[in-house]
Every structure is written in structure tokens, then in C-alpha cells.
Amino acid sequence: AAAVTRLAAARGLDVLVTSAPLASAALEQALRRDLLVVAAAAAVAVIIALLLLLRRGYAVLAVLVSLLVSAALFCALLVLCGLSLDLYAALLAPLLIGYGVDDHIYIARETLRDGAAAAYARSGRAVITTTATSVGAIGALWICETEGLRRLALSASIGLTVTMLCALLVLPALLAVGGRSRH
């Protein structure tokens, strides 16, 4: 493409060379750049929301650490399933942050108020059910013939499930440790 453009320019022609691979590469580069901005904006919004809702620094930190654990597990499971951290997986980041924060907020608020057992009793079933319906809905993409959409379905299902499990298992443990260290 560069050689054709130079040759055309030498002859005084204005040429635009395009193809599926060139367009795909340009789109991927733009999305990578934009995803960094989106991820940063999402992180700031999440931290502000957590500070307003939880009002305890250690609780906000516990949620953030639990979300980081879920992100690490998500990446590890993608690799174990033979999926790469490709553009489809990167596009899931804002979605997984949003769903994951929801589950974490429900469990954190209940745990801070009345303990983990009460949190499970009041919110556990709802967290599991809402995550299962989301996994089912996005998992329906698995029947698509497009390989990218199938990878997206599997990646999203893994991410949503891991994030829910961290909200139910990792977060209460972190809150218990943080709560004890404050007394």
C-alpha cells in the first residue's frame, strides 16, 4: 500500500489504497487506543461510585482487589481455553467491569451491614441468577457461525462467571480481613 501511494504521488495522483486487511489493522489500532481511554474512564467512574456507595476506603479497596483477581483469573482461563487476549476479549472489558461491579456492590453492602452469611441469604441468589441469565443471553452467540462471535460468547461467559465467583468468594474474605484490621 505504501509503495503504491508513493508511486501515485510521484506521478501527481491522489490515491487511497484500501483492503480488508488494511482496514482491519487500522480499526484494531484505533480500538486499542480507544479502549485504553474507555478503561481509564470506566475505572474512574467505578472508583467514584464505590466511594459514594460504600463510604469506606478499605471496602473500596477490597472491591478493587477482588475485581483485579477476577481479571487475572479471566486472562488465565482464556489462555487455558485456547483463547487469545484479542480484540474481542478487549471489547469485553467495560462490560465485565460493569457487571462485575454490580455483583460486588450488592455483596459488599450486605456484608458490611450484616456479615457475609446475611449477604448470601439476601443477595446471593439474585447475584447468581442475574449472572446466569446474562451468561445465557450472551452465550446464545455461541450458535453463530462467525468464529469471532463464538469466541466473544465464550470469553464473556467466562468473564461474567469468574467475576461473580470473586464477588461471592474473594470479596467477603477481603472485607472480613479489612474489617478486622480496623477494630
PDB file of C-alpha atoms in Angstrom:
ATOM      1  CA  ALA A   1       0.000   0.000   0.000  1.00  0.00           C
ATOM      2  CA  ALA A   2       2.818   2.405   0.876  1.00  0.00           C
ATOM      3  CA  ALA A   3       4.637   1.651  -2.390  1.00  0.00           C
ATOM      4  CA  VAL A   4       1.503   2.268  -4.479  1.00  0.00           C
ATOM      5  CA  THR A   5       0.814   5.510  -2.631  1.00  0.00           C
ATOM      6  CA  ARG A   6       4.413   6.724  -3.223  1.00  0.00           C
ATOM      7  CA  LEU A   7       4.272   5.784  -6.912  1.00  0.00           C
ATOM      8  CA  ALA A   8       0.966   7.594  -7.365  1.00  0.00           C
ATOM      9  CA  ALA A   9       2.258  10.666  -5.511  1.00  0.00           C
ATOM     10  CA  ALA A  10       5.342  10.758  -7.767  1.00  0.00           C
ATOM     11  CA  ARG A  11       3.002  10.977 -10.750  1.00  0.00           C
ATOM     12  CA  GLY A  12       0.831  13.644  -9.143  1.00  0.00           C
ATOM     13  CA  LEU A  13      -2.053  11.328  -8.406  1.00  0.00           C
ATOM     14  CA  ASP A  14      -4.043  11.283  -5.201  1.00  0.00           C
ATOM     15  CA  VAL A  15      -4.696   7.629  -4.414  1.00  0.00           C
ATOM     16  CA  LEU A  16      -6.263   5.893  -1.459  1.00  0.00           C
ATOM     17  CA  VAL A  17      -5.341   2.240  -1.137  1.00  0.00           C
ATOM     18  CA  THR A  18      -7.652   0.102   0.919  1.00  0.00           C
ATOM     19  CA  SER A  19      -8.320  -3.552   1.533  1.00  0.00           C
ATOM     20  CA  ALA A  20      -9.886  -5.720   4.202  1.00  0.00           C
ATOM     21  CA  PRO A  21      -6.529  -6.418   5.918  1.00  0.00           C
ATOM     22  CA  LEU A  22      -5.554  -2.714   5.883  1.00  0.00           C
ATOM     23  CA  ALA A  23      -8.959  -1.628   7.178  1.00  0.00           C
ATOM     24  CA  SER A  24      -8.906  -4.341   9.831  1.00  0.00           C
ATOM     25  CA  ALA A  25      -5.430  -3.334  11.012  1.00  0.00           C
ATOM     26  CA  ALA A  26      -6.412   0.348  11.166  1.00  0.00           C
ATOM     27  CA  LEU A  27      -9.611  -0.485  13.044  1.00  0.00           C
ATOM     28  CA  GLU A  28      -7.764  -2.677  15.522  1.00  0.00           C
ATOM     29  CA  GLN A  29      -5.173   0.046  16.171  1.00  0.00           C
ATOM     30  CA  ALA A  30      -7.898   2.670  16.729  1.00  0.00           C
ATOM     31  CA  LEU A  31      -9.854   0.352  19.026  1.00  0.00           C
ATOM     32  CA  ARG A  32      -6.786  -0.452  21.120  1.00  0.00           C
ATOM     33  CA  ARG A  33      -6.135   3.259  21.607  1.00  0.00           C
ATOM     34  CA  ASP A  34      -9.787   3.990  22.382  1.00  0.00           C
ATOM     35  CA  LEU A  35     -10.102   1.022  24.750  1.00  0.00           C
ATOM     36  CA  LEU A  36      -7.334   2.429  26.935  1.00  0.00           C
ATOM     37  CA  VAL A  37      -9.268   5.678  27.253  1.00  0.00           C
ATOM     38  CA  VAL A  38     -12.526   3.795  27.903  1.00  0.00           C
ATOM     39  CA  ALA A  39     -10.862   1.572  30.517  1.00  0.00           C
ATOM     40  CA  ALA A  40      -9.435   4.600  32.315  1.00  0.00           C
ATOM     41  CA  ALA A  41     -12.807   6.387  32.256  1.00  0.00           C
ATOM     42  CA  ALA A  42     -14.568   3.249  33.497  1.00  0.00           C
ATOM     43  CA  ALA A  43     -12.055   2.854  36.319  1.00  0.00           C
ATOM     44  CA  VAL A  44     -12.567   6.445  37.459  1.00  0.00           C
ATOM     45  CA  ALA A  45     -16.361   6.081  37.306  1.00  0.00           C
ATOM     46  CA  VAL A  46     -16.211   2.816  39.249  1.00  0.00           C
ATOM     47  CA  ILE A  47     -13.999   4.263  41.979  1.00  0.00           C
ATOM     48  CA  ILE A  48     -16.253   7.301  42.380  1.00  0.00           C
ATOM     49  CA  ALA A  49     -19.374   5.114  42.531  1.00  0.00           C
ATOM     50  CA  LEU A  50     -17.744   2.796  45.064  1.00  0.00           C
ATOM     51  CA  LEU A  51     -16.658   5.690  47.268  1.00  0.00           C
ATOM     52  CA  LEU A  52     -20.166   7.164  47.186  1.00  0.00           C
ATOM     53  CA  LEU A  53     -21.923   3.847  47.844  1.00  0.00           C
ATOM     54  CA  LEU A  54     -19.589   2.102  50.272  1.00  0.00           C
ATOM     55  CA  ARG A  55     -18.086   5.129  52.066  1.00  0.00           C
ATOM     56  CA  ARG A  56     -15.248   3.043  53.490  1.00  0.00           C
ATOM     57  CA  GLY A  57     -11.786   3.101  51.988  1.00  0.00           C
ATOM     58  CA  TYR A  58     -10.993  -0.486  52.918  1.00  0.00           C
ATOM     59  CA  ALA A  59     -14.265  -1.664  51.330  1.00  0.00           C
ATOM     60  CA  VAL A  60     -13.498   0.178  48.090  1.00  0.00           C
ATOM     61  CA  LEU A  61     -10.014  -1.326  48.106  1.00  0.00           C
ATOM     62  CA  ALA A  62     -11.451  -4.801  48.754  1.00  0.00           C
ATOM     63  CA  VAL A  63     -13.787  -4.468  45.753  1.00  0.00           C
ATOM     64  CA  LEU A  64     -10.969  -3.228  43.517  1.00  0.00           C
ATOM     65  CA  VAL A  65      -8.643  -6.042  44.609  1.00  0.00           C
ATOM     66  CA  SER A  66     -11.396  -8.603  44.040  1.00  0.00           C
ATOM     67  CA  LEU A  67     -12.009  -7.180  40.557  1.00  0.00           C
ATOM     68  CA  LEU A  68      -8.273  -7.385  39.817  1.00  0.00           C
ATOM     69  CA  VAL A  69      -8.271 -11.018  40.960  1.00  0.00           C
ATOM     70  CA  SER A  70     -11.199 -11.703  38.643  1.00  0.00           C
ATOM     71  CA  ALA A  71      -9.372 -10.001  35.748  1.00  0.00           C
ATOM     72  CA  ALA A  72      -6.271 -12.134  36.348  1.00  0.00           C
ATOM     73  CA  LEU A  73      -8.363 -15.308  36.535  1.00  0.00           C
ATOM     74  CA  PHE A  74     -10.242 -14.289  33.388  1.00  0.00           C
ATOM     75  CA  CYS A  75      -6.997 -13.856  31.455  1.00  0.00           C
ATOM     76  CA  ALA A  76      -5.614 -17.153  32.765  1.00  0.00           C
ATOM     77  CA  LEU A  77      -8.795 -19.035  31.848  1.00  0.00           C
ATOM     78  CA  LEU A  78      -8.804 -17.549  28.354  1.00  0.00           C
ATOM     79  CA  VAL A  79      -5.311 -18.898  27.816  1.00  0.00           C
ATOM     80  CA  LEU A  80      -6.252 -22.293  29.280  1.00  0.00           C
ATOM     81  CA  CYS A  81      -9.252 -22.462  26.927  1.00  0.00           C
ATOM     82  CA  GLY A  82      -7.037 -21.679  23.951  1.00  0.00           C
ATOM     83  CA  LEU A  83      -8.454 -18.202  23.501  1.00  0.00           C
ATOM     84  CA  SER A  84      -6.193 -15.234  22.974  1.00  0.00           C
ATOM     85  CA  LEU A  85      -6.452 -11.831  24.555  1.00  0.00           C
ATOM     86  CA  ASP A  86      -7.620 -10.470  21.221  1.00  0.00           C
ATOM     87  CA  LEU A  87      -9.731  -7.513  20.257  1.00  0.00           C
ATOM     88  CA  TYR A  88     -12.950  -9.359  21.084  1.00  0.00           C
ATOM     89  CA  ALA A  89     -11.729 -10.038  24.622  1.00  0.00           C
ATOM     90  CA  ALA A  90     -10.589  -6.430  24.981  1.00  0.00           C
ATOM     91  CA  LEU A  91     -14.029  -5.178  23.942  1.00  0.00           C
ATOM     92  CA  LEU A  92     -15.477  -7.096  26.871  1.00  0.00           C
ATOM     93  CA  ALA A  93     -13.548  -5.082  29.470  1.00  0.00           C
ATOM     94  CA  PRO A  94     -16.153  -2.332  30.026  1.00  0.00           C
ATOM     95  CA  LEU A  95     -18.980  -4.882  30.056  1.00  0.00           C
ATOM     96  CA  LEU A  96     -17.221  -7.121  32.569  1.00  0.00           C
ATOM     97  CA  ILE A  97     -16.315  -4.160  34.764  1.00  0.00           C
ATOM     98  CA  GLY A  98     -19.943  -3.000  34.771  1.00  0.00           C
ATOM     99  CA  TYR A  99     -21.473  -6.380  35.542  1.00  0.00           C
ATOM    100  CA  GLY A 100     -18.712  -7.244  37.987  1.00  0.00           C
ATOM    101  CA  VAL A 101     -19.079  -4.031  39.936  1.00  0.00           C
ATOM    102  CA  ASP A 102     -22.821  -4.607  40.247  1.00  0.00           C
ATOM    103  CA  ASP A 103     -22.306  -8.017  41.860  1.00  0.00           C
ATOM    104  CA  HIS A 104     -19.563  -6.646  44.086  1.00  0.00           C
ATOM    105  CA  ILE A 105     -21.674  -3.705  45.258  1.00  0.00           C
ATOM    106  CA  TYR A 106     -24.591  -5.938  46.246  1.00  0.00           C
ATOM    107  CA  ILE A 107     -22.371  -8.313  48.191  1.00  0.00           C
ATOM    108  CA  ALA A 108     -20.202  -5.565  49.726  1.00  0.00           C
ATOM    109  CA  ARG A 109     -23.128  -3.506  51.014  1.00  0.00           C
ATOM    110  CA  GLU A 110     -24.845  -6.512  52.574  1.00  0.00           C
ATOM    111  CA  THR A 111     -21.598  -7.887  54.020  1.00  0.00           C
ATOM    112  CA  LEU A 112     -20.650  -4.540  55.545  1.00  0.00           C
ATOM    113  CA  ARG A 113     -24.083  -4.148  57.075  1.00  0.00           C
ATOM    114  CA  ASP A 114     -24.793  -7.640  58.410  1.00  0.00           C
ATOM    115  CA  GLY A 115     -21.938 -10.006  57.533  1.00  0.00           C
ATOM    116  CA  ALA A 116     -21.276 -12.483  54.746  1.00  0.00           C
ATOM    117  CA  ALA A 117     -23.929 -15.015  55.802  1.00  0.00           C
ATOM    118  CA  ALA A 118     -26.656 -12.383  55.631  1.00  0.00           C
ATOM    119  CA  ALA A 119     -25.282 -11.113  52.319  1.00  0.00           C
ATOM    120  CA  TYR A 120     -25.529 -14.591  50.838  1.00  0.00           C
ATOM    121  CA  ALA A 121     -29.027 -15.068  52.251  1.00  0.00           C
ATOM    122  CA  ARG A 122     -30.331 -11.755  50.887  1.00  0.00           C
ATOM    123  CA  SER A 123     -28.341 -11.180  47.707  1.00  0.00           C
ATOM    124  CA  GLY A 124     -26.540 -14.402  46.839  1.00  0.00           C
ATOM    125  CA  ARG A 125     -29.363 -15.972  44.864  1.00  0.00           C
ATOM    126  CA  ALA A 126     -30.061 -12.731  42.987  1.00  0.00           C
ATOM    127  CA  VAL A 127     -26.386 -12.301  42.071  1.00  0.00           C
ATOM    128  CA  ILE A 128     -26.170 -15.891  40.830  1.00  0.00           C
ATOM    129  CA  THR A 129     -29.465 -15.670  38.928  1.00  0.00           C
ATOM    130  CA  THR A 130     -28.746 -12.359  37.211  1.00  0.00           C
ATOM    131  CA  THR A 131     -25.283 -13.513  36.207  1.00  0.00           C
ATOM    132  CA  ALA A 132     -26.671 -16.811  34.911  1.00  0.00           C
ATOM    133  CA  THR A 133     -29.244 -15.009  32.764  1.00  0.00           C
ATOM    134  CA  SER A 134     -26.557 -12.697  31.374  1.00  0.00           C
ATOM    135  CA  VAL A 135     -24.298 -15.671  30.626  1.00  0.00           C
ATOM    136  CA  GLY A 136     -27.221 -17.417  28.944  1.00  0.00           C
ATOM    137  CA  ALA A 137     -28.112 -14.404  26.836  1.00  0.00           C
ATOM    138  CA  ILE A 138     -24.601 -13.664  25.635  1.00  0.00           C
ATOM    139  CA  GLY A 139     -23.850 -17.376  25.444  1.00  0.00           C
ATOM    140  CA  ALA A 140     -26.514 -17.592  22.748  1.00  0.00           C
ATOM    141  CA  LEU A 141     -23.911 -16.082  20.424  1.00  0.00           C
ATOM    142  CA  TRP A 142     -22.240 -19.486  20.592  1.00  0.00           C
ATOM    143  CA  ILE A 143     -24.660 -20.726  17.914  1.00  0.00           C
ATOM    144  CA  CYS A 144     -23.430 -18.102  15.430  1.00  0.00           C
ATOM    145  CA  GLU A 145     -21.341 -19.303  12.530  1.00  0.00           C
ATOM    146  CA  THR A 146     -18.959 -16.369  12.882  1.00  0.00           C
ATOM    147  CA  GLU A 147     -15.904 -17.537  14.792  1.00  0.00           C
ATOM    148  CA  GLY A 148     -15.337 -14.101  16.336  1.00  0.00           C
ATOM    149  CA  LEU A 149     -18.820 -14.046  17.835  1.00  0.00           C
ATOM    150  CA  ARG A 150     -18.373 -17.571  19.166  1.00  0.00           C
ATOM    151  CA  ARG A 151     -15.110 -16.522  20.851  1.00  0.00           C
ATOM    152  CA  LEU A 152     -16.869 -13.445  22.219  1.00  0.00           C
ATOM    153  CA  ALA A 153     -19.633 -15.627  23.700  1.00  0.00           C
ATOM    154  CA  LEU A 154     -17.185 -17.974  25.391  1.00  0.00           C
ATOM    155  CA  SER A 155     -14.947 -15.153  26.629  1.00  0.00           C
ATOM    156  CA  ALA A 156     -17.884 -13.177  28.026  1.00  0.00           C
ATOM    157  CA  SER A 157     -19.344 -16.255  29.707  1.00  0.00           C
ATOM    158  CA  ILE A 158     -16.007 -16.985  31.359  1.00  0.00           C
ATOM    159  CA  GLY A 159     -15.557 -13.364  32.431  1.00  0.00           C
ATOM    160  CA  LEU A 160     -19.037 -12.955  33.880  1.00  0.00           C
ATOM    161  CA  THR A 161     -18.809 -16.235  35.786  1.00  0.00           C
ATOM    162  CA  VAL A 162     -15.357 -15.507  37.208  1.00  0.00           C
ATOM    163  CA  THR A 163     -16.370 -12.006  38.261  1.00  0.00           C
ATOM    164  CA  MET A 164     -19.469 -13.349  40.027  1.00  0.00           C
ATOM    165  CA  LEU A 165     -17.437 -16.015  41.824  1.00  0.00           C
ATOM    166  CA  CYS A 166     -14.955 -13.402  43.021  1.00  0.00           C
ATOM    167  CA  ALA A 167     -17.830 -11.252  44.316  1.00  0.00           C
ATOM    168  CA  LEU A 168     -19.199 -14.228  46.238  1.00  0.00           C
ATOM    169  CA  LEU A 169     -15.940 -15.758  47.485  1.00  0.00           C
ATOM    170  CA  VAL A 170     -12.996 -13.350  47.330  1.00  0.00           C
ATOM    171  CA  LEU A 171     -14.737 -10.108  48.286  1.00  0.00           C
ATOM    172  CA  PRO A 172     -16.268 -11.280  51.598  1.00  0.00           C
ATOM    173  CA  ALA A 173     -12.882 -12.665  52.663  1.00  0.00           C
ATOM    174  CA  LEU A 174     -11.175  -9.370  51.855  1.00  0.00           C
ATOM    175  CA  LEU A 175     -13.873  -7.411  53.680  1.00  0.00           C
ATOM    176  CA  ALA A 176     -13.504  -9.665  56.729  1.00  0.00           C
ATOM    177  CA  VAL A 177      -9.745  -9.097  56.815  1.00  0.00           C
ATOM    178  CA  GLY A 178     -10.146  -5.354  56.253  1.00  0.00           C
ATOM    179  CA  GLY A 179     -12.884  -5.060  58.863  1.00  0.00           C
ATOM    180  CA  ARG A 180     -10.846  -6.911  61.479  1.00  0.00           C
ATOM    181  CA  SER A 181      -7.769  -4.797  60.887  1.00  0.00           C
ATOM    182  CA  ARG A 182      -9.816  -1.653  61.555  1.00  0.00           C
ATOM    183  CA  HIS A 183     -11.003  -2.762  65.023  1.00  0.00           C
TER     184      HIS A 183
END
